[in-house]
C-alpha atoms as one frame of an Amber mdcrd trajectory, in Angstrom:
protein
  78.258 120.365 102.370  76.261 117.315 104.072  75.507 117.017 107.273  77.803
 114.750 109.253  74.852 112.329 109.983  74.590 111.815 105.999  78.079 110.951
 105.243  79.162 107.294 105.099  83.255 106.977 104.907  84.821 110.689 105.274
  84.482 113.121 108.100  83.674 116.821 107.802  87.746 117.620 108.911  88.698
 115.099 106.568  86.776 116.481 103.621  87.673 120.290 104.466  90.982 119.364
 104.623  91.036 117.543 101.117  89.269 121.096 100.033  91.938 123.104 101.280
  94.881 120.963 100.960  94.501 119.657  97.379  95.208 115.802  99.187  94.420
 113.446 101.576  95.891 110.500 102.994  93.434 107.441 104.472  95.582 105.059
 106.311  94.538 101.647 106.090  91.683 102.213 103.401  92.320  98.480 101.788
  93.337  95.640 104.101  96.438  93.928 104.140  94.991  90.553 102.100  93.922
  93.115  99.026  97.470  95.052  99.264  98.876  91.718  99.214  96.861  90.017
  96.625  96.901  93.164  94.095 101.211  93.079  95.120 101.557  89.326  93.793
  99.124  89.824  90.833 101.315  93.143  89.516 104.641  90.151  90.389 102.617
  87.362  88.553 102.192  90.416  85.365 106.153  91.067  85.213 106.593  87.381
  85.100 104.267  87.004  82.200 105.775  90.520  80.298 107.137  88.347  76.956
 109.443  91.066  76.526 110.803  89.243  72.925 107.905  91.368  70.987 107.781
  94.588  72.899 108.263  97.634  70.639 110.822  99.039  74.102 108.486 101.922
  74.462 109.800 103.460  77.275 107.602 105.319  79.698 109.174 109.323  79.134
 107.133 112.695  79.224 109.679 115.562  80.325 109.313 118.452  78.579 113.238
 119.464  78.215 114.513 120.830  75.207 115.134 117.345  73.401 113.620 116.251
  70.736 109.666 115.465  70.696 111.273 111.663  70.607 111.899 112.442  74.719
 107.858 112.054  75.040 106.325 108.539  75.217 104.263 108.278  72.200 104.257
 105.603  69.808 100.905 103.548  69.016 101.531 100.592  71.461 100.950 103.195
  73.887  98.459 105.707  72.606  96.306 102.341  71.672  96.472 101.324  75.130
  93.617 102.547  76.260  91.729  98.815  76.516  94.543  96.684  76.953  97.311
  95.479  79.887 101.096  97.238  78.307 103.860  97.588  79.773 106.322 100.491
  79.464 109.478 100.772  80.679 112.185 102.983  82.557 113.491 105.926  80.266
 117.180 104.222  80.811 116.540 100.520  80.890 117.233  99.965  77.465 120.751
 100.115  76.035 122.602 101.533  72.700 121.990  97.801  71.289 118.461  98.079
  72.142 118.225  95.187  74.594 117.590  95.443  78.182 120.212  96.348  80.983
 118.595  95.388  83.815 115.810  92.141  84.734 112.727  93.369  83.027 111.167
  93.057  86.844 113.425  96.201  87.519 113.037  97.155  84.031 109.454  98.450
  83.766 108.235 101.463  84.938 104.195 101.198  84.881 101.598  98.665  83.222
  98.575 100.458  82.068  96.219 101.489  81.028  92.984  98.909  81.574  93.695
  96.745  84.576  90.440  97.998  86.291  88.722  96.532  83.612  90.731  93.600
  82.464  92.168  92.135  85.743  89.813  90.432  88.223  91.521  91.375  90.875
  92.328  95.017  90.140  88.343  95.789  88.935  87.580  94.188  92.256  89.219
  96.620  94.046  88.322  99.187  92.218  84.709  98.602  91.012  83.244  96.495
  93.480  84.664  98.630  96.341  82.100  99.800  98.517  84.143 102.383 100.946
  85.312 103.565  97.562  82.263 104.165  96.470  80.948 105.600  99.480  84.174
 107.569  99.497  82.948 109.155  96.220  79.813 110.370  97.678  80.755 111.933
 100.555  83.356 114.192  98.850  80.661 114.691  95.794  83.415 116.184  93.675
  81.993 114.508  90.455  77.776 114.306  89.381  78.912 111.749  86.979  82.156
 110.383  87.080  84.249 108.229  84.571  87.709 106.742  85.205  89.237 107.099
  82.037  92.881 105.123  83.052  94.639 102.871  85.319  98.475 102.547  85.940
 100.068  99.810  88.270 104.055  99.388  89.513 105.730 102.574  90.158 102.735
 104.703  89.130 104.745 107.912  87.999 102.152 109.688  86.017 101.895 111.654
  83.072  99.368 113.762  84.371  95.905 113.480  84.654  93.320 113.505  81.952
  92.247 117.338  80.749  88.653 118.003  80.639  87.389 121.738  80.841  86.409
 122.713  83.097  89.869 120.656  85.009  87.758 117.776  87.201  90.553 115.179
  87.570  90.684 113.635  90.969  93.661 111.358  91.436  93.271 107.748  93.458
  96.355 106.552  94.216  96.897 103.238  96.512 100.381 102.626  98.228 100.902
  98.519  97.909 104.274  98.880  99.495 105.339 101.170 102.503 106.625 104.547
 100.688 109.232 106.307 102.650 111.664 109.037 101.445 114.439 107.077 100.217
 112.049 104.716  97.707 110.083 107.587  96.158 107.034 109.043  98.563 105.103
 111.893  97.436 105.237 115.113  98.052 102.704 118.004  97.879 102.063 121.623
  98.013  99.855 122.278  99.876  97.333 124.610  98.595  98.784 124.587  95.642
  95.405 124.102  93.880  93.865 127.628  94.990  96.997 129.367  93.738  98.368
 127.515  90.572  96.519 126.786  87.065  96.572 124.148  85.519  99.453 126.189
  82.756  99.859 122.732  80.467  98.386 120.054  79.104  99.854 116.283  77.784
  98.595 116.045  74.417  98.279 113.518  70.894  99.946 115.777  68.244  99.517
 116.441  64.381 102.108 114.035  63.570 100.815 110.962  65.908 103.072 111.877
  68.974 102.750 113.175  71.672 103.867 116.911  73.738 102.773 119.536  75.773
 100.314 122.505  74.922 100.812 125.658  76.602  97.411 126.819  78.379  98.581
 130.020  79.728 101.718 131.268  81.413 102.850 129.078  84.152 102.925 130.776
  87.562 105.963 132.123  89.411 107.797 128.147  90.410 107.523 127.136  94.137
 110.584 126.544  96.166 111.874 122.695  97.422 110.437 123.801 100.685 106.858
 124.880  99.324 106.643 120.975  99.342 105.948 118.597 102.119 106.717 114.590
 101.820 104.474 112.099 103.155 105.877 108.970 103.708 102.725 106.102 104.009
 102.458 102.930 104.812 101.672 100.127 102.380  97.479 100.205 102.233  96.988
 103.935 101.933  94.864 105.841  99.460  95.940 109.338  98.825  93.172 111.483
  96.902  94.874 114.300  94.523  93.032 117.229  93.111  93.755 117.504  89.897
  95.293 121.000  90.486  97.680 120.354  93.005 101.178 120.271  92.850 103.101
 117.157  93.682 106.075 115.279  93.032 107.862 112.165  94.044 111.782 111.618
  93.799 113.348 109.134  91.900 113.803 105.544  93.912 117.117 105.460  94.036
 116.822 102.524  97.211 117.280  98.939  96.827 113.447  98.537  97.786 110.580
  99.070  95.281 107.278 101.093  95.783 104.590  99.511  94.122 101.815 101.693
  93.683  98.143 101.181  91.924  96.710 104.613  90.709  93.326 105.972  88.680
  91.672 109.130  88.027  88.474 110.093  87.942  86.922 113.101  86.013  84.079
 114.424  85.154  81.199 113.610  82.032  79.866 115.240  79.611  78.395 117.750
  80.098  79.113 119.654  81.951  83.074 119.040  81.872  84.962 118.855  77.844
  87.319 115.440  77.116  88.559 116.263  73.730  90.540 114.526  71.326  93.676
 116.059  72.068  94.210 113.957  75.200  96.763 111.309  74.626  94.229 108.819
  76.284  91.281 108.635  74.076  87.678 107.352  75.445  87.623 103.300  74.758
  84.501 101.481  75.206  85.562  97.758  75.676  82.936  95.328  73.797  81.521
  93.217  77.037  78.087  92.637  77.837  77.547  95.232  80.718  74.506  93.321
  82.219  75.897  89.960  82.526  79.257  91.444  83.741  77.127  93.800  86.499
  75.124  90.639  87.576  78.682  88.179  87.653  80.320  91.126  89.917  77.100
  91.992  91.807  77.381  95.694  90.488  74.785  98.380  90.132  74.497  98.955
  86.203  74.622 102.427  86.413  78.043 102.953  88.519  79.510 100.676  86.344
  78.893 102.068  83.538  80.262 105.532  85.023  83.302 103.522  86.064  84.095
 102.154  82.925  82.959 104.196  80.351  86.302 105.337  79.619  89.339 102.887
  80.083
């Protein structure tokens, strides 16, 4: 581990406890004008959402024992990879196939290539320097790629398989998450103790479902979890590994959230083409973009290698 002299953002404590954990919160790690200005863009992208030719792809990956229909799958979203989409809450639309709701309350994330698309998102992201220096003081990637962002409610499939697992989870609170909107809650731990048993998957036919990896681990109990409510402004980095969970928002008051993983290149970590998200290089001159944004060439291409 490096000295404490060599680090630039994280403590020692802070990055033993992400180590044993499987989490960590950072209060405060973007100011209020960025969790504001990222909180009125994601507004300014629901007003926009043109709803009239959206294929209602709703945003749905339980594995129950419905149909393979009950996973999100269709092309608008497996060929979302370098685009801004919108999918929606599993019940927002009705038997006539309209909305039932505002399509503000009716969407459930917008992925999957804000970082890349959005000025304002791939300025947070990519031109973040405590991120960056974030990244090196925890050293859990050599080379990393961020193969996805999600904005709005941020409930996540799952992150992206490689093998070995790398996937480290960044996930930005825009709005004060408390336990009766949806804040997340971890076991602790959990990371040492559980594999990863499953994986989200593009299937034969062109959808989408879950492969078995090996057999799952004895379940933990309600109270194997711990909730951590955070204020609007916090990142919370995820292992991969770890177990977590947030509860349906059943409040009157929404919980914006702006999320990304990271994983690992290749070599020495395996993306195959069974993950749902497939590796999309977006046509853009990376030199002029890296001198417009004032960007080292070489973390951005790491960055965006894979939207």
């Amino acid at each position: 581990m490096a000295a404490s002299s060599q680090l630039e953002f994280l403590t020692e404590e802070q990055i033993n406890q992400f180590h044993r954990d499987g989490f960590l919160l950072l209060p405060n790690f973007l100011d209020q004008g960025d969790v504001q200005e990222m909180r009125s863009r994601s507004k300014q992208l629901l007003d926009e959402f043109d709803i009239s030719n959206h294929p209602m792809t709703k945003f749905v990956t339980g594995d129950s024992n419905q149909s393979e229909k009950a996973h999100v799958g269709d092309n608008y979203f497996l060929n979302s990879g370098d685009k801004i989409r919108y999918f929606l809450e599993e019940d927002a639309v009705g038997s006539d196939g309209k909305l039932n709701r505002p399509k503000e309350l009716a969407v459930n994330k917008i992925g999957h290539a804000l970082h890349e698309l959005d000025p304002i998102f791939r300025r947070v992201t990519l031109k973040n320097e405590r991120l960056r220096s974030l990244a090196r003081d925890l050293k859990f990637h050599k080379d990393p790629v961020v193969p996805e962002h999600n904005d709005r409610y941020g409930s996540p499939i799952g992150p992206q398989y490689t093998d070995p697992v790398s996937a480290l989870g960044f996930w930005f609170a825009l709005e004060d998450c408390t336990p009766s909107n949806g804040a997340l809650s971890f076991a602790p731990g959990s990371h040492l103790t559980h594999t990863v048993d499953r994986r989200f998957v593009r299937t034969a036919n062109g959808g989408t479902g879950f492969e078995k990896l090996c057999e799952p681990a004895a379940p933990l109990r309600d109270e194997d979890y711990i909730m951590k409510p955070c204020p609007a402004g916090t990142l919370v980095l995820i292992h991969g590994g770890v177990l977590h969970k947030s509860e349906r928002n059943t409040s009157e008051k929404t919980r914006y959230a702006y999320t990304f993983h990271m994983i690992e290149s290749e070599p020495p970590a395996i993306y195959d083409e069974k993950n749902w998200l497939q590796l999309i290089r977006i046509a853009i001159d990376v030199d002029k973009q890296c001198e417009k944004d004032g960007l080292n060439s070489d973390w951005y291409l790491k960055a965006t290698l894979a939207t």
